[in-house]
PDB file of C-alpha atoms in Angstrom:
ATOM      1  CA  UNK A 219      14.580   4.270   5.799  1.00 91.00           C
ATOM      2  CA  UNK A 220      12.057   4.981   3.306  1.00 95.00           C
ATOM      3  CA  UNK A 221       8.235   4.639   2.659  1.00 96.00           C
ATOM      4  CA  UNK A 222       6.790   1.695   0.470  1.00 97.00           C
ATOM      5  CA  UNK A 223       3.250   0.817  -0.270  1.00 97.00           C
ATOM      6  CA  UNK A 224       1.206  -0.935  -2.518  1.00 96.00           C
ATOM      7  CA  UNK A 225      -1.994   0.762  -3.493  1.00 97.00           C
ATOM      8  CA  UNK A 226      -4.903  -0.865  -5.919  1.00 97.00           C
ATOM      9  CA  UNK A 227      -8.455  -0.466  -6.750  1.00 96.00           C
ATOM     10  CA  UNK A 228     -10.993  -2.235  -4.705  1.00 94.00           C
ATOM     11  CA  UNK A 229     -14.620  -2.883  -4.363  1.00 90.00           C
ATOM     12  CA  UNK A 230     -15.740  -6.161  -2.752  1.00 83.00           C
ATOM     13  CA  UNK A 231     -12.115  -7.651  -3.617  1.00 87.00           C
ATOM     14  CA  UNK A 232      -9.476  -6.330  -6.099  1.00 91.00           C
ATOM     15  CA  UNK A 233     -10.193  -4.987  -9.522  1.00 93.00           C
ATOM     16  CA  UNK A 234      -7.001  -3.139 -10.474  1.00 96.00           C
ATOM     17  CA  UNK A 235      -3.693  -3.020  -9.425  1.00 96.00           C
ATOM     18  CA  UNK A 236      -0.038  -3.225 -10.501  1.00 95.00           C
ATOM     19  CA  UNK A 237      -0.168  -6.343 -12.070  1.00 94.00           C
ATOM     20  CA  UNK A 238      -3.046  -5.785 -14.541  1.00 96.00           C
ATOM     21  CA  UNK A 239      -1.204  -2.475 -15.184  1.00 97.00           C
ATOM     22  CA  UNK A 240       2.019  -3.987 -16.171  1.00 97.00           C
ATOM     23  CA  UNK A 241      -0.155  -6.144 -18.215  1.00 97.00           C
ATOM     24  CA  UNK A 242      -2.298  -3.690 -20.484  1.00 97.00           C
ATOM     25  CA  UNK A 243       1.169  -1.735 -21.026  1.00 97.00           C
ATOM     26  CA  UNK A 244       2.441  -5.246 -22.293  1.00 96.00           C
ATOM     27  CA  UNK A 245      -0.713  -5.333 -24.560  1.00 96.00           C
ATOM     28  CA  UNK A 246      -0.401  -1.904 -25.642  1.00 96.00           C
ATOM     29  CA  UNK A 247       3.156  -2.065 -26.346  1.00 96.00           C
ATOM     30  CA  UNK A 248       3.061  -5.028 -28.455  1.00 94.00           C
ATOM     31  CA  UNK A 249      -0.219  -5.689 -29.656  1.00 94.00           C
ATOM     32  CA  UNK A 250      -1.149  -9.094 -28.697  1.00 93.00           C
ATOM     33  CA  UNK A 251      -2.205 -10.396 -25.297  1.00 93.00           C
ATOM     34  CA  UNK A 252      -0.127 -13.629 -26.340  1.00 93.00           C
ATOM     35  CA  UNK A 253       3.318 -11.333 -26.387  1.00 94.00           C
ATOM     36  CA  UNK A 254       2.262  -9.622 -23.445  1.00 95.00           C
ATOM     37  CA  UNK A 255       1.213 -12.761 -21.507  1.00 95.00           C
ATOM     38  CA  UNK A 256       4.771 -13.988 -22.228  1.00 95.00           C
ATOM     39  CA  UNK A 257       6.781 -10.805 -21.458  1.00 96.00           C
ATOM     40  CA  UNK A 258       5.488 -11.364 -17.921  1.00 96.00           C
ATOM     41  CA  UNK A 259       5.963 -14.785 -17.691  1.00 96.00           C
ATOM     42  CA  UNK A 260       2.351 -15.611 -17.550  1.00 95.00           C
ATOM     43  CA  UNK A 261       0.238 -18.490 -19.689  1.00 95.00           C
ATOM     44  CA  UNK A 262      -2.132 -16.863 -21.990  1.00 94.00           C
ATOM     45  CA  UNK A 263      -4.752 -18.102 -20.468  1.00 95.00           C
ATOM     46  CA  UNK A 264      -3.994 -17.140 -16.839  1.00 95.00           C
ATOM     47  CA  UNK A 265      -3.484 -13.398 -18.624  1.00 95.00           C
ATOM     48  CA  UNK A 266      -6.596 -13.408 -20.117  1.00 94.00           C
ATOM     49  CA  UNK A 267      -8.247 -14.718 -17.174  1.00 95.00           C
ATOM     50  CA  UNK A 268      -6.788 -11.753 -15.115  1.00 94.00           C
ATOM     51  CA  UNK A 269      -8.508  -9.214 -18.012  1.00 95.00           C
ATOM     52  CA  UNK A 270     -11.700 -10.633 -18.183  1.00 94.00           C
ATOM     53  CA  UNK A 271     -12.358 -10.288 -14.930  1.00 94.00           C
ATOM     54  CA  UNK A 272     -11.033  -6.995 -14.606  1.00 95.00           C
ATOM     55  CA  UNK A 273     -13.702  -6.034 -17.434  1.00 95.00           C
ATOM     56  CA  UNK A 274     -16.270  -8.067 -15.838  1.00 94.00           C
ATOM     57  CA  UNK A 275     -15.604  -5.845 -12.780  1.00 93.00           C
ATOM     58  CA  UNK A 276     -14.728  -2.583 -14.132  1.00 93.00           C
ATOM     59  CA  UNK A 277     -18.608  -3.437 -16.670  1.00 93.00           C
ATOM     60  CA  UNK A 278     -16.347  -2.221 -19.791  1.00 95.00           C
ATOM     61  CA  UNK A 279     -13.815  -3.638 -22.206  1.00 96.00           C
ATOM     62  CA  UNK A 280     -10.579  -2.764 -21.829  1.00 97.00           C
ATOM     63  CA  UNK A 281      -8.852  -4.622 -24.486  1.00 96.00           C
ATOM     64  CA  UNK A 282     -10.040  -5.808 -28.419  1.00 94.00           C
ATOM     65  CA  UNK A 283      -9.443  -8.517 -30.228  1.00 86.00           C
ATOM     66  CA  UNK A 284      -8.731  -7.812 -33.802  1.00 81.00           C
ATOM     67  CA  UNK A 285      -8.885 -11.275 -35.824  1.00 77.00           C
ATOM     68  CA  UNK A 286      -7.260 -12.328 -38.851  1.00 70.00           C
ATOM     69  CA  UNK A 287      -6.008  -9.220 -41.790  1.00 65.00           C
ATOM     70  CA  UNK A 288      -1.880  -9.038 -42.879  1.00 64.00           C
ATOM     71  CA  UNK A 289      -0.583  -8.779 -39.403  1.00 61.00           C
ATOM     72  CA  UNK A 290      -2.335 -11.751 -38.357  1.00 63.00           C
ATOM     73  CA  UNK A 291      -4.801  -9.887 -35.933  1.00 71.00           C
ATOM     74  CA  UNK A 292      -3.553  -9.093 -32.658  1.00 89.00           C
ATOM     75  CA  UNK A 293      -5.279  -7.183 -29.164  1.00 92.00           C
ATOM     76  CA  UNK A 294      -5.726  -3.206 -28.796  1.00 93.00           C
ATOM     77  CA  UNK A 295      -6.885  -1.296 -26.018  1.00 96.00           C
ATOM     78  CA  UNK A 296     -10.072   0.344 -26.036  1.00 96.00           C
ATOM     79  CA  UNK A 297     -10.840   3.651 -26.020  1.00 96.00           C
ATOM     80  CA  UNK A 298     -12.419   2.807 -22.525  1.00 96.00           C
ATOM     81  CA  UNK A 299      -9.120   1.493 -21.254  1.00 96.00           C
ATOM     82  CA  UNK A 300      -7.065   4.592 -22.662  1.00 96.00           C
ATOM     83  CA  UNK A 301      -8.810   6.840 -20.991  1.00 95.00           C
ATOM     84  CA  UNK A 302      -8.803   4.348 -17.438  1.00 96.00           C
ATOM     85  CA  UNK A 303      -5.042   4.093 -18.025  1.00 97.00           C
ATOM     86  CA  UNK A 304      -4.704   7.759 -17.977  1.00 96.00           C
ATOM     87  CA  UNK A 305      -6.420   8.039 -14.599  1.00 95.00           C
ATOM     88  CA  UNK A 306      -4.590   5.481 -13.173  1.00 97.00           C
ATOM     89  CA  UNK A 307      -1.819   6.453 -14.126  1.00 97.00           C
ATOM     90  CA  UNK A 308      -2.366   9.968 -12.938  1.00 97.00           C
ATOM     91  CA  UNK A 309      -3.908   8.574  -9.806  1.00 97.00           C
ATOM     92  CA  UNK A 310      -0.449   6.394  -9.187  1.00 96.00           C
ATOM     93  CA  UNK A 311       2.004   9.385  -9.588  1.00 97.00           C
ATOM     94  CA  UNK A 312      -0.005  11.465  -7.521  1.00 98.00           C
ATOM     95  CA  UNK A 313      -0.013   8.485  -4.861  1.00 98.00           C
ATOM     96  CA  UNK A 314       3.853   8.649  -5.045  1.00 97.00           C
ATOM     97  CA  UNK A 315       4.765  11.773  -4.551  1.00 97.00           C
ATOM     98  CA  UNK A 316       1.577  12.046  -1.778  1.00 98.00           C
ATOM     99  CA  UNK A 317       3.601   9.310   0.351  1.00 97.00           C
ATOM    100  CA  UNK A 318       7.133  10.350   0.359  1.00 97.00           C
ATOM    101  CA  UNK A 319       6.174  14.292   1.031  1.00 97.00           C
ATOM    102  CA  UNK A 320       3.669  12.226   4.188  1.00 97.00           C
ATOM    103  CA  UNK A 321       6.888  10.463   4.571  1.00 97.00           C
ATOM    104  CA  UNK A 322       9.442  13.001   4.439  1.00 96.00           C
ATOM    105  CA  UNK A 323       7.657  14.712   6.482  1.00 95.00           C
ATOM    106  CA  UNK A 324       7.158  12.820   9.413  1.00 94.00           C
ATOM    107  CA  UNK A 325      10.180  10.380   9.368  1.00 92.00           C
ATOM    108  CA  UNK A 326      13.076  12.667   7.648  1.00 87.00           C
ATOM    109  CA  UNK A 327      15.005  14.666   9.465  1.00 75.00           C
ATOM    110  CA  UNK A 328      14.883  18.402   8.340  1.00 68.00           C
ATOM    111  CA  UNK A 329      17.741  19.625   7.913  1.00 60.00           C
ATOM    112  CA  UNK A 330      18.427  23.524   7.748  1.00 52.00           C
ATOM    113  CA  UNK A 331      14.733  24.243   7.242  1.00 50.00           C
ATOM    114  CA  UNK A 332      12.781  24.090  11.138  1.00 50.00           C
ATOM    115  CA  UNK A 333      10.382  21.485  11.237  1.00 45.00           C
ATOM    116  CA  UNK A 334       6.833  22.621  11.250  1.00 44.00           C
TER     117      UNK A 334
ATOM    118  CA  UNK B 166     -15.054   0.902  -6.044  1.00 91.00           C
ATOM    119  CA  UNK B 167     -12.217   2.482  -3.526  1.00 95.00           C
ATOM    120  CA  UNK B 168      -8.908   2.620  -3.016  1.00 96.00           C
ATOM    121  CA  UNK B 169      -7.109   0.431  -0.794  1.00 97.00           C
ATOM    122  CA  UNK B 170      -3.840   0.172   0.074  1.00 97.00           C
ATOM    123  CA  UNK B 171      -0.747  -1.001   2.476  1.00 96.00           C
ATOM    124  CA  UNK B 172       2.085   0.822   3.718  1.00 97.00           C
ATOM    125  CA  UNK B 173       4.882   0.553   5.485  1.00 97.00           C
ATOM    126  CA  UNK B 174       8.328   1.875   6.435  1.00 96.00           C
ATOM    127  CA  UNK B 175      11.154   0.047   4.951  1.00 95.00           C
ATOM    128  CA  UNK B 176      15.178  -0.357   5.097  1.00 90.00           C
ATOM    129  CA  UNK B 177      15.982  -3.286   3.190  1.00 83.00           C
ATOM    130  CA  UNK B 178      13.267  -4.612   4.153  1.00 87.00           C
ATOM    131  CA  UNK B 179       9.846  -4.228   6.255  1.00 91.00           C
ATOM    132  CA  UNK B 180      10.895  -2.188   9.233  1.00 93.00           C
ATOM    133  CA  UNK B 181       7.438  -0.507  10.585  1.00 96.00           C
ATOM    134  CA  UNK B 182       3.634  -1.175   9.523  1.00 96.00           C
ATOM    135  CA  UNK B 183       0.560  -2.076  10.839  1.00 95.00           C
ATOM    136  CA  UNK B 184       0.999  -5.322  12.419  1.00 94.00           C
ATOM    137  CA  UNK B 185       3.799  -4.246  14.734  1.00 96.00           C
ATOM    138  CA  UNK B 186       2.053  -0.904  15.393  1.00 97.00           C
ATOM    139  CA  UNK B 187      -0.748  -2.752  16.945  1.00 97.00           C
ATOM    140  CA  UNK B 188       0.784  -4.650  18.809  1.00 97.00           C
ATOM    141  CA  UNK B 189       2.575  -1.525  20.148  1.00 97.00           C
ATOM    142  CA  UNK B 190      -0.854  -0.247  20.931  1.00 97.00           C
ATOM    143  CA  UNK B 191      -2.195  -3.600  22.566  1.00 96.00           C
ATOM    144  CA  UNK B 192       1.042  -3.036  24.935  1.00 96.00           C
ATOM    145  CA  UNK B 193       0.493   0.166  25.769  1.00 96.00           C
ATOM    146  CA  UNK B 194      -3.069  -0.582  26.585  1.00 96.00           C
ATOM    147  CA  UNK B 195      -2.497  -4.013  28.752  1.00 94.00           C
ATOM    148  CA  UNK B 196       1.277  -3.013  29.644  1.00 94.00           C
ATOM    149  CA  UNK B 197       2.320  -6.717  29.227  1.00 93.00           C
ATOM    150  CA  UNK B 198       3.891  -7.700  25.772  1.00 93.00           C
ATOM    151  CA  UNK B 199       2.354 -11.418  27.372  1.00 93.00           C
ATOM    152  CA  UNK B 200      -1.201 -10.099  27.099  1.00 94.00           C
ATOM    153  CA  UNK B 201      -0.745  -8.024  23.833  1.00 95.00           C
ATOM    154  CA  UNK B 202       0.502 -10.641  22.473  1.00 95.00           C
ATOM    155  CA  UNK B 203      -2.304 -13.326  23.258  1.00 95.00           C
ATOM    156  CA  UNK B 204      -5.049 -10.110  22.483  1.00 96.00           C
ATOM    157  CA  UNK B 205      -3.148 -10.650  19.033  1.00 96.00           C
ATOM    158  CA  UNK B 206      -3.666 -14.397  18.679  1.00 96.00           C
ATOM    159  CA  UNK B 207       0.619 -14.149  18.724  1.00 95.00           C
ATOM    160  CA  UNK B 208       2.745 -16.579  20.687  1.00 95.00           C
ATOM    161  CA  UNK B 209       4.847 -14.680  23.118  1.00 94.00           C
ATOM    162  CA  UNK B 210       8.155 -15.650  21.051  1.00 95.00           C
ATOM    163  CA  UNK B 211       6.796 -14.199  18.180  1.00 95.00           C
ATOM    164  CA  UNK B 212       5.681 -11.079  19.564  1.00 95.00           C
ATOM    165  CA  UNK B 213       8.967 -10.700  21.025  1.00 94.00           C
ATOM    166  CA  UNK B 214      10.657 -11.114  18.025  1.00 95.00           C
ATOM    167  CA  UNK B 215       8.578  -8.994  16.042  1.00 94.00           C
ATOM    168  CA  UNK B 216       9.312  -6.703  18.841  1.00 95.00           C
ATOM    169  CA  UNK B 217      13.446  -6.791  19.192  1.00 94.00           C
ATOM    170  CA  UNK B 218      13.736  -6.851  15.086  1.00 94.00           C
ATOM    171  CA  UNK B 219      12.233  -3.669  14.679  1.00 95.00           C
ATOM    172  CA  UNK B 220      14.189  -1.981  18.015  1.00 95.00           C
ATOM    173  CA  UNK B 221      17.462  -3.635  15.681  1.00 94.00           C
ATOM    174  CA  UNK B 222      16.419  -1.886  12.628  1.00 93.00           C
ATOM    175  CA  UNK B 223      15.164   1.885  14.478  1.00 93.00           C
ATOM    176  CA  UNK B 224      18.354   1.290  16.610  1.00 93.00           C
ATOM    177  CA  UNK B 225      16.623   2.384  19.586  1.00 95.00           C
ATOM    178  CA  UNK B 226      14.373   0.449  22.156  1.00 96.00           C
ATOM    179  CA  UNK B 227      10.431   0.721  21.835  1.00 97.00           C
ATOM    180  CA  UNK B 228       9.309  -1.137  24.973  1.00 96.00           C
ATOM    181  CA  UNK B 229      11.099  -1.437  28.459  1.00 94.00           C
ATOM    182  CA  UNK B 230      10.202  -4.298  30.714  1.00 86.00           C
ATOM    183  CA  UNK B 231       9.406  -3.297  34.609  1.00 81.00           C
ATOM    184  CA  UNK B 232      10.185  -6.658  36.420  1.00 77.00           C
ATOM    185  CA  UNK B 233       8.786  -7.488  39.814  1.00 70.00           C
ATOM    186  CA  UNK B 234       7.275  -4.687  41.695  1.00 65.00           C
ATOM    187  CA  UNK B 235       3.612  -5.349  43.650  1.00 64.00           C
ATOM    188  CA  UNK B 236       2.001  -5.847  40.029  1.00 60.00           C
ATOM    189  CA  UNK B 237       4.117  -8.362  39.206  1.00 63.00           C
ATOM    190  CA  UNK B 238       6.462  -6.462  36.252  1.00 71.00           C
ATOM    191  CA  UNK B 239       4.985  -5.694  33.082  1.00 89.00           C
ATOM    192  CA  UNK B 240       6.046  -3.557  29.911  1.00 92.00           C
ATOM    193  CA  UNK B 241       5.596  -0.148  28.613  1.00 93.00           C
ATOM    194  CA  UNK B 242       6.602   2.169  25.313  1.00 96.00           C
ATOM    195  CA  UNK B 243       9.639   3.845  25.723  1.00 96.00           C
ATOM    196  CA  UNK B 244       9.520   7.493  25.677  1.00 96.00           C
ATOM    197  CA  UNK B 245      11.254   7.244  22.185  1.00 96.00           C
ATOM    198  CA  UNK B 246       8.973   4.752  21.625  1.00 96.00           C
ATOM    199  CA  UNK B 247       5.624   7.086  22.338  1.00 96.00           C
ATOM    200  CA  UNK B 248       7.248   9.876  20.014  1.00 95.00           C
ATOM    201  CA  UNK B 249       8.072   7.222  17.046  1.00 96.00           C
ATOM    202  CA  UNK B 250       3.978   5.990  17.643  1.00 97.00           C
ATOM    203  CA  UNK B 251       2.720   9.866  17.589  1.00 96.00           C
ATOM    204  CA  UNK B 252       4.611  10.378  14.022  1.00 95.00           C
ATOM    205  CA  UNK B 253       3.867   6.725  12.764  1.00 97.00           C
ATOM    206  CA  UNK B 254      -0.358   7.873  13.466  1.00 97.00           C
ATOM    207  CA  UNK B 255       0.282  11.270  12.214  1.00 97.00           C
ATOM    208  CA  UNK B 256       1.663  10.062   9.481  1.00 97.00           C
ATOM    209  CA  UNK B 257      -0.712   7.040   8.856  1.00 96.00           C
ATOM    210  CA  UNK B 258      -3.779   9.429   9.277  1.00 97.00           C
ATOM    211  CA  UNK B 259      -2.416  11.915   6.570  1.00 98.00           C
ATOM    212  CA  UNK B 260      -1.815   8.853   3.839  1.00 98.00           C
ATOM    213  CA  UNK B 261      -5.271   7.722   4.333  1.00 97.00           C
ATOM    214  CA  UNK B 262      -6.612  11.177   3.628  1.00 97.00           C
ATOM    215  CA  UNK B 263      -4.047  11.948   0.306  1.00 98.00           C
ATOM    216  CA  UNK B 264      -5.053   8.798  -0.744  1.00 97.00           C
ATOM    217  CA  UNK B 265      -8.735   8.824  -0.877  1.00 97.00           C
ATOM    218  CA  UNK B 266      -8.609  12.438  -2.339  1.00 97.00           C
ATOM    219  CA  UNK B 267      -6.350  11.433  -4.771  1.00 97.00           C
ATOM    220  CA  UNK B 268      -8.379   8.732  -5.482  1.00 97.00           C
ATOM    221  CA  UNK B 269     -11.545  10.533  -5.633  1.00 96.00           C
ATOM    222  CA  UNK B 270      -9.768  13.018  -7.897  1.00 95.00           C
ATOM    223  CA  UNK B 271      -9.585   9.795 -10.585  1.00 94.00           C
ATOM    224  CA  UNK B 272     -12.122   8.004 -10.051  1.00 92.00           C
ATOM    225  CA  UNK B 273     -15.113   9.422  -8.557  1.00 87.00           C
ATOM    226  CA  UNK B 274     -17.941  11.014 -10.924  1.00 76.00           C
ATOM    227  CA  UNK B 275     -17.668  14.737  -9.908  1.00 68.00           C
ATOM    228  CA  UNK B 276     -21.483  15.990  -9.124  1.00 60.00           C
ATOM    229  CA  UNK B 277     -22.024  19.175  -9.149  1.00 52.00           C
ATOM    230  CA  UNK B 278     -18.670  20.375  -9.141  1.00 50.00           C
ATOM    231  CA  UNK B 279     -16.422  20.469 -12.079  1.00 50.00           C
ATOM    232  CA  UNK B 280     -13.654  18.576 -12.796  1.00 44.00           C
ATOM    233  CA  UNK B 281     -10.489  20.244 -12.740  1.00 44.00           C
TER     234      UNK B 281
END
């Protein structure tokens, strides 16, 4: 037996969770929103509905659009969403290890070392 | 914003969470898995299969039934069941704490206090 969760950001409904994770490492990774979108086997617009309203709820951008140049333009992440990705990403290793020592704790039997 | 989150205990797949510990809790508080089950807007079926699933996958009984008897029967937690409930709230208590301090640690403006 083992523990398993999901855990996301909330605040009248969800603003942040796995998904939009997975998706802003997409976007980061390859630099488009259109890549990214497709990696995950989402329409482009259904990923760039899920952003918007993350920003909308969040009140900052978390990804830019940079149009046209050589490369053809392409999407960044702001500064904004570095740092925001670096707390939650923080926050969701912290969350992990949290559980499975609450877990291990309670569920595991100790062996060798008496239970407390 | 807050955190918010679900957990459960799993062994390929769902074995323990919150719907089946309350309707552990409605037994133990009506001693009839027939009245927990309608205080739970569950059909009786249900309830009992929610109920003999989860004895399968723990692989030991939760609830005994007392038939007959003046009162008419009834059921209540097994004494493995009440130690299994103890750890499953000790347990559930503790992850909502780590949680919200680990998500206050990310995501809350400090005031006052530093960061760290």
């Amino acid at each position: 037996m083992k523990v398993a969760y999901k855990v996301w950001l909330e605040n009248d409904g969800k603003v942040f969770g796995e998904g939009p994770y997975q998706l802003l490492k997409e976007i980061e990774k390859t630099g488009s929103l259109h890549q990214a979108a497709m990696v995950l086997g989402m329409s482009y617009r259904k990923a760039w509905l899920v952003l918007h309203g993350i920003e909308e709820r969040l009140g900052f951008a978390l990804v830019e659009r940079k149009v046209g140049g050589i490369a053809g333009g392409g999407s960044t992440i702001t500064e904004a969403g570095q740092s925001f990705l670096k707390h939650y990403e923080a926050f969701r290793f912290e969350v992990k290890g949290a559980l499975e020592s609450i877990y291990a704790r309670h569920f595991e039997p100790s062996e060798g070392s008496p239970k407390q």
